[in-house]
Short mmCIF file of C-alpha atoms (C1' of nucleotides) in Angstrom, two decimals:
data_model
loop_
_atom_site.label_atom_id
_atom_site.label_comp_id
_atom_site.label_asym_id
_atom_site.label_seq_id
_atom_site.Cartn_x
_atom_site.Cartn_y
_atom_site.Cartn_z
CA UNK A 1 -4.99 -25.72 -26.64
CA UNK A 2 -2.60 -24.92 -29.01
CA UNK A 3 0.02 -22.42 -28.06
CA UNK A 4 1.42 -19.64 -30.26
CA UNK A 5 4.68 -18.91 -29.27
CA UNK A 6 5.69 -15.26 -30.64
CA UNK A 7 9.19 -15.67 -31.89
CA UNK A 8 10.35 -12.49 -31.44
CA UNK A 9 9.52 -9.35 -29.48
CA UNK A 10 8.70 -6.32 -31.50
CA UNK A 11 10.60 -3.05 -30.62
CA UNK A 12 8.70 -0.89 -28.11
CA UNK A 13 9.03 2.06 -26.01
CA UNK A 14 9.56 0.92 -22.18
CA UNK A 15 7.00 2.02 -19.88
CA UNK A 16 7.53 2.47 -15.98
CA UNK A 17 4.94 2.34 -13.54
CA UNK A 18 5.44 4.21 -10.56
CA UNK A 19 3.36 3.21 -7.78
CA UNK A 20 2.99 4.80 -4.33
CA UNK A 21 3.22 2.49 -1.36
CA UNK A 22 0.25 2.24 0.69
CA UNK A 23 -0.22 5.96 -0.46
CA UNK A 24 -2.86 7.03 1.98
CA UNK A 25 -1.11 5.74 5.11
CA UNK A 26 2.28 7.04 3.75
CA UNK A 27 0.68 10.51 3.50
CA UNK A 28 -0.61 10.44 7.13
CA UNK A 29 3.27 9.56 7.93
CA UNK A 30 4.79 12.41 6.44
CA UNK A 31 3.68 14.87 8.86
CA UNK A 32 3.22 12.38 11.84
CA UNK A 33 6.77 10.44 12.18
CA UNK A 34 5.58 8.81 15.34
CA UNK A 35 3.45 6.51 12.88
CA UNK A 36 6.46 4.96 11.42
CA UNK A 37 6.79 1.41 12.18
CA UNK A 38 3.36 1.08 13.72
CA UNK A 39 0.19 -0.42 12.00
CA UNK A 40 -1.84 2.13 10.73
CA UNK A 41 -5.00 2.26 8.44
CA UNK A 42 -7.01 4.72 6.88
CA UNK A 43 -10.60 4.19 6.55
CA UNK A 44 -13.22 4.59 3.87
CA UNK A 45 -15.87 7.34 3.74
CA UNK A 46 -18.29 7.27 6.59
CA UNK A 47 -15.41 5.38 8.17
CA UNK A 48 -16.78 2.23 7.04
CA UNK A 49 -13.82 -0.01 6.06
CA UNK A 50 -10.00 0.14 5.57
CA UNK A 51 -8.98 1.49 2.04
CA UNK A 52 -5.20 1.75 3.02
CA UNK A 53 -3.03 -0.19 5.27
CA UNK A 54 0.57 0.14 6.30
CA UNK A 55 3.01 -3.15 6.12
CA UNK A 56 2.46 -3.65 9.66
CA UNK A 57 -1.24 -3.52 9.66
CA UNK A 58 -1.12 -5.97 7.10
CA UNK A 59 0.94 -8.07 9.18
CA UNK A 60 -1.49 -8.17 12.13
CA UNK A 61 -4.36 -9.37 9.89
CA UNK A 62 -6.29 -6.15 9.22
CA UNK A 63 -8.34 -7.20 6.19
CA UNK A 64 -9.59 -4.68 3.52
CA UNK A 65 -12.85 -6.13 2.93
CA UNK A 66 -14.14 -6.12 6.33
CA UNK A 67 -16.28 -3.33 7.90
CA UNK A 68 -14.15 -1.58 10.92
CA UNK A 69 -16.52 -2.90 13.87
CA UNK A 70 -15.64 -6.26 13.11
CA UNK A 71 -11.91 -5.49 13.29
CA UNK A 72 -11.93 -3.67 16.67
CA UNK A 73 -10.65 -6.47 18.74
CA UNK A 74 -7.41 -6.60 16.35
CA UNK A 75 -7.07 -2.81 16.37
CA UNK A 76 -7.13 -2.67 20.28
CA UNK A 77 -4.81 -5.72 20.50
CA UNK A 78 -2.20 -4.10 18.32
CA UNK A 79 -2.73 -0.42 18.98
CA UNK A 80 -3.55 0.03 15.25
CA UNK A 81 -3.79 3.70 14.46
CA UNK A 82 -6.85 4.63 12.64
CA UNK A 83 -7.38 7.60 10.67
CA UNK A 84 -10.55 8.77 8.60
CA UNK A 85 -9.60 9.52 4.92
CA UNK A 86 -8.50 12.87 4.32
CA UNK A 87 -8.56 13.29 0.50
CA UNK A 88 -7.60 17.06 0.44
CA UNK A 89 -4.23 16.05 2.13
CA UNK A 90 -3.89 13.07 -0.27
CA UNK A 91 -4.73 15.11 -3.28
CA UNK A 92 -2.09 17.66 -2.57
CA UNK A 93 0.52 14.89 -2.07
CA UNK A 94 -0.53 13.28 -5.43
CA UNK A 95 0.25 16.53 -6.97
CA UNK A 96 3.69 16.81 -5.70
CA UNK A 97 4.70 13.16 -6.32
CA UNK A 98 3.46 13.63 -10.10
CA UNK A 99 5.46 17.00 -10.39
CA UNK A 100 8.24 15.23 -9.47
CA UNK A 101 7.94 12.34 -11.73
CA UNK A 102 7.86 14.94 -14.68
CA UNK A 103 11.32 15.65 -13.94
CA UNK A 104 12.19 12.33 -15.30
CA UNK A 105 10.33 12.11 -18.58
CA UNK A 106 7.90 14.48 -20.71
CA UNK A 107 5.71 11.20 -21.23
CA UNK A 108 3.63 10.84 -18.12
CA UNK A 109 0.36 9.50 -17.94
CA UNK A 110 -1.25 9.88 -14.36
CA UNK A 111 -3.32 6.89 -14.01
CA UNK A 112 -4.77 7.28 -10.68
CA UNK A 113 -4.15 9.48 -7.46
CA UNK A 114 -0.97 7.29 -6.48
CA UNK A 115 0.20 5.52 -9.89
CA UNK A 116 1.57 6.96 -12.97
CA UNK A 117 2.80 5.22 -16.28
CA UNK A 118 5.89 7.08 -17.67
CA UNK A 119 7.01 6.46 -21.10
CA UNK A 120 10.74 5.79 -21.48
CA UNK A 121 11.54 6.26 -25.22
CA UNK A 122 14.97 7.48 -25.54
CA UNK A 123 16.32 6.03 -22.22
CA UNK A 124 17.06 2.80 -23.89
CA UNK A 125 20.76 3.79 -23.80
CA UNK A 126 20.60 3.95 -19.85
CA UNK A 127 20.38 1.25 -17.37
CA UNK A 128 16.88 1.36 -16.59
CA UNK A 129 17.08 -0.28 -13.24
CA UNK A 130 19.40 2.71 -12.10
CA UNK A 131 16.94 5.32 -13.62
CA UNK A 132 14.26 3.90 -11.83
CA UNK A 133 16.05 3.85 -8.50
CA UNK A 134 17.22 7.52 -9.40
CA UNK A 135 13.37 8.29 -9.84
CA UNK A 136 12.29 6.47 -6.51
CA UNK A 137 15.02 8.13 -4.33
CA UNK A 138 14.02 11.64 -5.56
CA UNK A 139 10.37 11.19 -4.84
CA UNK A 140 11.15 10.05 -1.58
CA UNK A 141 13.60 12.97 -0.89
CA UNK A 142 11.01 15.70 -2.36
CA UNK A 143 7.80 14.28 -1.10
CA UNK A 144 8.45 11.74 1.52
CA UNK A 145 6.39 9.11 -0.21
CA UNK A 146 8.09 5.93 -0.69
CA UNK A 147 7.19 4.24 -4.27
CA UNK A 148 7.79 0.84 -6.29
CA UNK A 149 8.73 1.23 -9.74
CA UNK A 150 7.97 -1.55 -12.63
CA UNK A 151 9.49 -1.33 -16.04
CA UNK A 152 8.47 -3.75 -18.83
CA UNK A 153 7.58 -3.39 -22.78
CA UNK A 154 3.76 -3.00 -21.84
CA UNK A 155 1.61 -1.36 -19.36
CA UNK A 156 0.02 -4.75 -17.96
CA UNK A 157 3.57 -6.00 -17.38
CA UNK A 158 4.75 -2.68 -16.07
CA UNK A 159 2.24 -3.23 -13.27
CA UNK A 160 3.25 -6.81 -12.66
CA UNK A 161 6.81 -5.59 -12.40
CA UNK A 162 6.07 -2.96 -9.77
CA UNK A 163 3.86 -5.29 -7.72
CA UNK A 164 6.73 -7.77 -7.58
CA UNK A 165 9.22 -4.85 -6.76
CA UNK A 166 7.09 -3.88 -3.94
CA UNK A 167 7.17 -7.19 -2.55
CA UNK A 168 10.57 -8.60 -3.13
CA UNK A 169 13.28 -7.12 -0.88
CA UNK A 170 15.79 -7.83 -3.53
CA UNK A 171 14.71 -5.68 -5.78
CA UNK A 172 14.87 -2.62 -3.43
CA UNK A 173 11.60 -1.32 -5.01
CA UNK A 174 12.43 -1.38 -8.65
CA UNK A 175 12.25 -3.97 -11.27
CA UNK A 176 13.00 -4.13 -14.78
CA UNK A 177 11.23 -6.60 -16.88
CA UNK A 178 12.08 -5.68 -20.22
CA UNK A 179 14.36 -8.75 -20.64
CA UNK A 180 12.25 -11.81 -22.02
CA UNK A 181 14.42 -14.06 -19.86
CA UNK A 182 13.39 -12.30 -16.74
CA UNK A 183 9.75 -12.22 -17.91
CA UNK A 184 9.41 -15.59 -18.22
CA UNK A 185 10.78 -16.27 -14.63
CA UNK A 186 8.62 -13.47 -13.04
CA UNK A 187 5.42 -14.47 -15.14
CA UNK A 188 5.72 -18.18 -14.11
CA UNK A 189 5.53 -17.32 -10.56
CA UNK A 190 2.54 -14.61 -11.07
CA UNK A 191 -1.10 -15.34 -10.09
CA UNK A 192 -3.55 -14.89 -13.02
CA UNK A 193 -5.75 -12.99 -10.27
CA UNK A 194 -3.31 -10.29 -9.91
CA UNK A 195 -3.15 -9.31 -13.38
CA UNK A 196 -4.35 -5.78 -14.11
CA UNK A 197 -7.85 -6.27 -15.36
CA UNK A 198 -8.20 -9.67 -14.30
CA UNK A 199 -10.77 -9.36 -11.45
CA UNK A 200 -12.56 -12.26 -9.53
CA UNK A 201 -14.86 -13.41 -12.25
CA UNK A 202 -12.03 -13.87 -15.20
CA UNK A 203 -9.68 -15.47 -12.63
CA UNK A 204 -12.05 -17.79 -11.68
CA UNK A 205 -13.06 -18.42 -15.40
CA UNK A 206 -9.06 -18.80 -16.05
CA UNK A 207 -8.57 -21.01 -13.36
CA UNK A 208 -11.32 -23.82 -14.00
CA UNK A 209 -9.67 -24.02 -17.42
CA UNK A 210 -6.22 -24.81 -15.46
CA UNK A 211 -4.84 -21.24 -16.46
CA UNK A 212 -3.19 -20.44 -13.13
CA UNK A 213 -0.24 -18.35 -13.79
CA UNK A 214 0.38 -14.95 -15.91
CA UNK A 215 2.64 -17.40 -17.88
CA UNK A 216 -0.17 -19.98 -18.65
CA UNK A 217 -2.21 -16.98 -19.85
CA UNK A 218 0.32 -15.48 -22.08
CA UNK A 219 0.77 -19.07 -23.95
CA UNK A 220 -3.00 -19.33 -24.46
CA UNK A 221 -4.20 -19.30 -28.05
CA UNK A 222 -5.60 -15.88 -29.01
CA UNK A 223 -8.83 -17.64 -30.80
CA UNK A 224 -9.67 -19.34 -27.32
CA UNK A 225 -9.17 -16.38 -25.38
CA UNK A 226 -11.09 -14.03 -27.55
CA UNK A 227 -13.84 -16.38 -27.47
CA UNK A 228 -14.09 -16.85 -23.70
CA UNK A 229 -13.05 -13.34 -22.68
CA UNK A 230 -13.73 -11.07 -25.52
CA UNK A 231 -11.30 -8.21 -26.41
CA UNK A 232 -10.04 -7.28 -22.81
CA UNK A 233 -8.99 -10.92 -22.64
CA UNK A 234 -7.34 -10.58 -26.17
CA UNK A 235 -5.66 -7.55 -25.16
CA UNK A 236 -4.33 -9.04 -21.82
CA UNK A 237 -2.77 -11.92 -23.59
CA UNK A 238 -1.18 -9.72 -26.33
CA UNK A 239 0.26 -7.50 -23.47
CA UNK A 240 1.94 -10.24 -21.58
CA UNK A 241 3.62 -11.50 -24.71
CA UNK A 242 5.17 -7.78 -24.89
CA UNK A 243 2.89 -6.42 -27.48
CA UNK A 244 1.55 -3.01 -26.41
CA UNK A 245 -2.32 -2.76 -26.89
CA UNK A 246 -3.05 -0.10 -24.05
CA UNK A 247 -1.53 3.17 -25.40
CA UNK A 248 0.01 5.95 -23.00
CA UNK A 249 -2.70 8.66 -22.61
CA UNK A 250 -0.72 11.81 -22.17
CA UNK A 251 -3.80 14.14 -22.12
CA UNK A 252 -6.46 13.45 -19.43
CA UNK A 253 -9.60 12.57 -21.62
CA UNK A 254 -12.81 14.65 -20.91
CA UNK A 255 -14.98 12.75 -18.61
CA UNK A 256 -18.28 11.03 -20.00
CA UNK A 257 -19.93 11.07 -16.54
CA UNK A 258 -19.53 13.04 -13.40
CA UNK A 259 -21.33 12.04 -10.38
CA UNK A 260 -21.66 12.19 -6.62
CA UNK A 261 -23.44 9.79 -4.32
CA UNK A 262 -22.49 9.07 -0.63
CA UNK A 263 -23.85 7.01 2.29
CA UNK A 264 -25.89 9.02 4.85
CA UNK A 265 -24.38 9.08 8.16
CA UNK A 266 -27.24 8.02 9.78
CA UNK A 267 -30.96 6.66 8.88
CA UNK A 268 -32.76 8.96 6.48
CA UNK A 269 -36.37 8.64 5.79
CA UNK A 270 -37.80 12.07 4.80
CA UNK A 271 -38.07 13.55 1.42
CA UNK A 272 -36.91 16.69 3.00
CA UNK A 273 -33.56 15.38 3.92
CA UNK A 274 -33.10 13.57 0.74
CA UNK A 275 -33.63 16.54 -1.13
CA UNK A 276 -31.16 18.34 1.02
CA UNK A 277 -28.58 15.90 0.60
CA UNK A 278 -29.23 15.50 -3.01
CA UNK A 279 -28.72 19.32 -3.58
CA UNK A 280 -25.46 19.02 -1.78
CA UNK A 281 -24.21 16.18 -4.05
CA UNK A 282 -25.03 18.24 -6.93
CA UNK A 283 -23.16 21.23 -5.80
CA UNK A 284 -20.18 19.08 -5.43
CA UNK A 285 -20.43 17.42 -8.51
CA UNK A 286 -21.13 20.68 -10.34
CA UNK A 287 -17.74 22.10 -9.21
CA UNK A 288 -16.24 19.08 -10.88
CA UNK A 289 -18.29 19.31 -13.91
CA UNK A 290 -17.06 23.30 -14.25
CA UNK A 291 -13.46 22.24 -13.55
CA UNK A 292 -13.58 19.80 -16.39
CA UNK A 293 -14.78 22.43 -18.75
CA UNK A 294 -18.43 20.49 -19.23
CA UNK A 295 -21.91 21.04 -18.84
CA UNK A 296 -24.80 18.47 -18.61
CA UNK A 297 -27.70 18.00 -20.98
CA UNK A 298 -28.81 15.06 -18.81
CA UNK A 299 -28.78 13.50 -15.24
CA UNK A 300 -29.74 10.36 -13.53
CA UNK A 301 -30.72 10.15 -9.77
CA UNK A 302 -30.49 7.05 -7.86
CA UNK A 303 -32.14 6.25 -4.49
CA UNK A 304 -31.06 3.30 -2.63
CA UNK A 305 -31.60 1.26 0.76
CA UNK A 306 -28.74 -0.36 2.75
CA UNK A 307 -27.96 -3.67 0.89
CA UNK A 308 -26.55 -4.96 4.14
CA UNK A 309 -29.81 -4.54 5.91
CA UNK A 310 -32.51 -7.15 6.66
CA UNK A 311 -35.14 -4.41 5.97
CA UNK A 312 -37.15 -4.01 3.02
CA UNK A 313 -34.84 -3.03 -0.15
CA UNK A 314 -35.59 -0.54 -2.78
CA UNK A 315 -33.43 0.77 -5.47
CA UNK A 316 -34.66 3.05 -8.03
CA UNK A 317 -33.22 5.53 -10.89
CA UNK A 318 -34.67 8.09 -13.01
CA UNK A 319 -33.13 10.06 -15.70
CA UNK A 320 -33.78 13.53 -16.59
CA UNK A 321 -33.25 15.47 -19.89
CA UNK A 322 -32.46 18.90 -19.76
CA UNK A 323 -33.97 21.38 -22.54
CA UNK A 324 -30.55 23.11 -22.60
CA UNK A 325 -26.93 21.98 -21.21
CA UNK A 326 -25.87 23.71 -18.09
CA UNK A 327 -23.50 23.75 -15.69
CA UNK A 328 -25.04 25.97 -13.17
CA UNK A 329 -25.66 24.46 -9.80
CA UNK A 330 -29.09 26.30 -9.04
CA UNK A 331 -30.80 24.96 -12.11
CA UNK A 332 -29.21 21.48 -11.55
CA UNK A 333 -30.75 21.48 -8.27
CA UNK A 334 -33.91 22.44 -9.57
CA UNK A 335 -34.41 19.70 -11.86
CA UNK A 336 -32.73 17.10 -9.50
CA UNK A 337 -35.12 17.73 -6.70
CA UNK A 338 -38.12 17.55 -8.98
CA UNK A 339 -37.15 14.41 -10.34
CA UNK A 340 -36.43 12.50 -7.08
CA UNK A 341 -40.04 13.31 -5.96
CA UNK A 342 -41.17 11.05 -8.69
CA UNK A 343 -39.18 8.04 -7.03
CA UNK A 344 -39.32 8.70 -3.39
CA UNK A 345 -41.75 6.30 -1.32
CA UNK A 346 -42.43 7.21 2.09
CA UNK A 347 -41.89 4.54 4.99
CA UNK A 348 -38.37 3.46 3.66
CA UNK A 349 -35.12 3.98 5.40
CA UNK A 350 -33.04 5.12 2.82
CA UNK A 351 -28.98 4.64 2.67
CA UNK A 352 -27.89 6.76 -0.27
CA UNK A 353 -28.74 9.15 -2.98
CA UNK A 354 -26.69 9.59 -5.88
CA UNK A 355 -26.39 11.85 -9.17
CA UNK A 356 -24.86 11.30 -12.28
CA UNK A 357 -24.54 14.04 -14.90
CA UNK A 358 -24.30 12.65 -18.52
CA UNK A 359 -24.50 13.84 -21.93
CA UNK A 360 -21.68 16.05 -21.18
CA UNK A 361 -20.74 18.93 -23.64
CA UNK A 362 -17.91 21.51 -23.69
CA UNK A 363 -19.53 24.47 -21.80
CA UNK A 364 -18.12 27.15 -23.80
CA UNK A 365 -20.24 26.06 -26.74
CA UNK A 366 -23.62 25.32 -25.36
CA UNK A 367 -26.39 25.08 -27.98
CA UNK A 368 -28.66 28.04 -27.50
CA UNK A 369 -32.59 27.34 -28.06
CA UNK A 370 -34.93 29.68 -29.93
CA UNK A 371 -37.66 29.21 -27.11
CA UNK A 372 -35.67 29.32 -23.95
CA UNK A 373 -34.24 32.60 -23.36
CA UNK A 374 -31.47 32.84 -20.77
CA UNK A 375 -28.65 35.11 -19.82
CA UNK A 376 -25.80 32.52 -20.03
CA UNK A 377 -23.17 34.95 -19.30
CA UNK A 378 -24.55 36.06 -16.01
CA UNK A 379 -24.67 32.48 -15.06
CA UNK A 380 -21.03 31.95 -16.16
CA UNK A 381 -20.27 35.17 -13.81
CA UNK A 382 -22.01 33.75 -10.95
CA UNK A 383 -20.47 30.45 -10.98
CA UNK A 384 -17.15 31.66 -11.53
CA UNK A 385 -17.52 33.90 -8.53
CA UNK A 386 -18.88 31.10 -6.36
CA UNK A 387 -16.20 28.65 -7.27
CA UNK A 388 -13.53 31.48 -6.30
CA UNK A 389 -14.85 32.08 -2.76
CA UNK A 390 -15.10 28.48 -2.17
CA UNK A 391 -11.54 27.91 -3.56
CA UNK A 392 -10.28 30.78 -1.17
CA UNK A 393 -12.37 30.17 1.96
CA UNK A 394 -12.79 26.39 1.82
CA UNK A 395 -15.77 24.05 0.18
CA UNK A 396 -18.88 25.02 1.19
CA UNK A 397 -18.23 28.16 2.49
CA UNK A 398 -20.74 29.86 0.13
CA UNK A 399 -23.61 27.39 -0.73
CA UNK A 400 -27.12 27.23 -1.80
CA UNK A 401 -29.84 27.08 1.01
CA UNK A 402 -31.38 23.87 -0.69
CA UNK A 403 -28.25 22.02 0.56
CA UNK A 404 -29.42 22.50 4.37
CA UNK A 405 -28.06 23.97 7.11
CA UNK A 406 -27.83 21.14 9.62
CA UNK A 407 -26.72 18.50 7.43
CA UNK A 408 -27.58 15.72 10.11
CA UNK A 409 -27.16 12.94 7.37
CA UNK A 410 -23.71 13.96 6.33
CA UNK A 411 -20.88 11.64 5.97
CA UNK A 412 -18.85 10.59 9.29
CA UNK A 413 -15.12 11.52 9.74
CA UNK A 414 -14.21 10.78 13.23
CA UNK A 415 -10.88 10.16 12.83
CA UNK A 416 -9.49 12.78 10.37
CA UNK A 417 -6.22 14.18 10.42
CA UNK A 418 -5.58 18.07 9.81
CA UNK A 419 -5.15 19.18 6.28
CA UNK A 420 -1.54 20.15 7.02
CA UNK A 421 -0.78 21.42 3.39
CA UNK A 422 -3.87 23.17 2.53
CA UNK A 423 -5.51 25.07 5.33
CA UNK A 424 -3.56 27.71 7.12
CA UNK A 425 -5.71 26.76 10.43
CA UNK A 426 -4.61 23.34 10.15
CA UNK A 427 -0.74 23.77 9.71
CA UNK A 428 1.53 21.21 11.67
CA UNK A 429 2.38 22.66 15.14
CA UNK A 430 6.07 21.94 16.00
CA UNK A 431 5.78 23.18 19.46
CA UNK A 432 2.46 24.02 21.07
"C1'" DT B 1 -47.86 -27.05 -37.75
"C1'" DC B 2 -45.04 -23.49 -40.33
"C1'" DT B 3 -44.92 -15.89 -39.39
"C1'" DG B 4 -37.92 -12.51 -42.50
"C1'" DG B 5 -33.48 -10.70 -42.19
"C1'" DG B 6 -30.19 -7.25 -41.50
"C1'" DG B 7 -29.12 -3.13 -39.73
"C1'" DT B 8 -28.74 0.63 -35.98
"C1'" DC B 9 -29.28 2.68 -31.67
"C1'" DC B 10 -30.05 2.94 -26.92
"C1'" DT B 11 -30.02 1.29 -22.26
"C1'" DA B 12 -29.15 -1.77 -18.03
"C1'" DG B 13 -26.15 -4.18 -16.17
"C1'" DG B 14 -21.76 -6.74 -15.33
"C1'" DA B 15 -16.92 -6.55 -14.77
"C1'" DC B 16 -13.08 -4.14 -13.40
"C1'" DC B 17 -10.08 -0.33 -11.67
"C1'" DC B 18 -8.05 2.72 -7.62
"C1'" DT C 1 -25.61 0.83 16.18
"C1'" DC C 2 -21.55 0.28 12.20
"C1'" DT C 3 -19.93 -2.22 5.42
"C1'" DG C 4 -16.76 3.72 0.12
"C1'" DG C 5 -16.83 6.75 -3.74
"C1'" DG C 6 -15.96 7.89 -8.49
"C1'" DG C 7 -14.93 6.28 -12.69
"C1'" DT C 8 -14.51 3.49 -17.50
"C1'" DC C 9 -15.35 0.05 -20.85
"C1'" DC C 10 -17.91 -3.81 -22.84
"C1'" DT C 11 -21.90 -6.67 -24.06
"C1'" DA C 12 -26.59 -8.48 -24.51
"C1'" DG C 13 -30.89 -7.50 -25.52
"C1'" DG C 14 -34.93 -4.42 -26.73
"C1'" DA C 15 -36.68 -1.11 -29.90
"C1'" DC C 16 -37.02 0.39 -34.16
"C1'" DC C 17 -36.40 0.82 -39.10
"C1'" DC C 18 -36.74 -0.60 -44.18
#
DNA sequence: TCTGGGGTCCTAGGACCC
DNA sequence: TCTGGGGTCCTAGGACCC
C-alpha cells in the first residue's frame, strides 16, 4: 500500500464541535440536583433499553445495547436511577444550548439534538482553546448542561477532538487540534472504529487490512480507499488529512421523508387496533410535515412483527401515491387506513406499524388538478386551528376519532420525569 | 454451440448517524 | 412478560428505452 503524504495543509476555516455530555442524563439532573454523582440512565421509547448513561452508570457496567430487563440486577445493586425519555424536556434544553452557542459565532450548524458544528472563521487571531473554554463555561452557566468542545480544520477531526476532550481530564473538556503536530499524536491513538461515519461494517473491513488507527487510515492511498469504501471512504481520508469535504450547513435542509413508527406497548393482533395506532402516527407525522412547510405526494406503510420473538415473522410494506399532494391529517389517515388493509394478515402478533411520507413538496405551492376539486383554503385553516389548539393545550388535546380513545397499544413511559420547562402543571415544586 | 450496448430512472436494502 | 425512533446517503440491480 503506497502512502501519499500531503506536504502541506490548505488554509481552512477552523470548525468546532460542541457536544453535550450524556445529554439526556444531564437534562434530568438540572432540575434534580440530588442525582448529581449518582449512576443514572434514560431509557428508549417503550422503556426498552438505555440510550443515555451518566459517567457513574457507565462505570458500574450499564451497557447501551442491552434491554432493561437484563440489567435489573446491576440497577438494584448500585441503586441506578432510571428515567423514561422525556423528549419535550430535552428539546427545550437543546434550544437553550443552541441559542447560547449562537452568541459565539454566526455560523452554527445544529447537527443533532445535542451537537452543533460552529464555524470559527475570523477567530484565528484568538487562542482557540481559550475561546472554546469560554463557550463551555457560558453554556454551563446559562443552561446547566456540561459540554465538550473539539476544534479542528475539518468536521471529522473536530468530532475526534471533542471525543478526546470528553475523556481526557487534562484537556478539561476542550481540545484544539488545528496544529498538525497534535493531530498526529491524537490520530495515532484513535481507533478507526470511533471515527465519525465508520460503523461496524467499515471498521471490520479496515481492521482486516491492518488499518487500526485514524492515523493508519489517513495515510492510506485514495485509490485504495475509493475502491474499497467508495466516496464516503475517500471523504473520510481527506478530512483526516485536514482537507474539508463536508461543509457546514447553516440552513437546515428540507426533509426528504417524514415518518413515524413506534413499537406497541403490548401485543396487537386486530386490524382495528392497528388502524387506530396508524392514524395516531399519521397525526403525529403530519404535524411535523406542516411544521416543515411540506405536503406529501406519497406514503409508505410498514407492518412488522417482533424480530426478537420466536413466533412467525411478517414484514410488509405498501406504497400509496396520492392524486394530489396534501398535508391534511384526515385525508392522510383515510389513504393510509385503506392501504394497510391490503397488507394486514389476521392471526399474527404485530409489534409495530410505521408510516413514511415521501415525495414531499412545499405546501404553499401544491399542484392543483383539473379533475379534483378541493377547497384547499379550508383545509389550511382547519389544520392551522388544529395545530394551534394542540400547541396551546398540549399535543393530542384535539384529535381525530380514528386515533382511538383508549389507546391500549400506546408506548410505555413508566419512569418519566416532569416536563418542568414546558407544562404549567409540571413545574418544579420547591417546597410542597 | 454462439442472442448488443449504452443510457436513464426507480427501488430496495445496507450502512450509518444521534 | 420485556429489546427505540427518526433520519440521511449510497449502491446494486431491475426495468425500460433506442
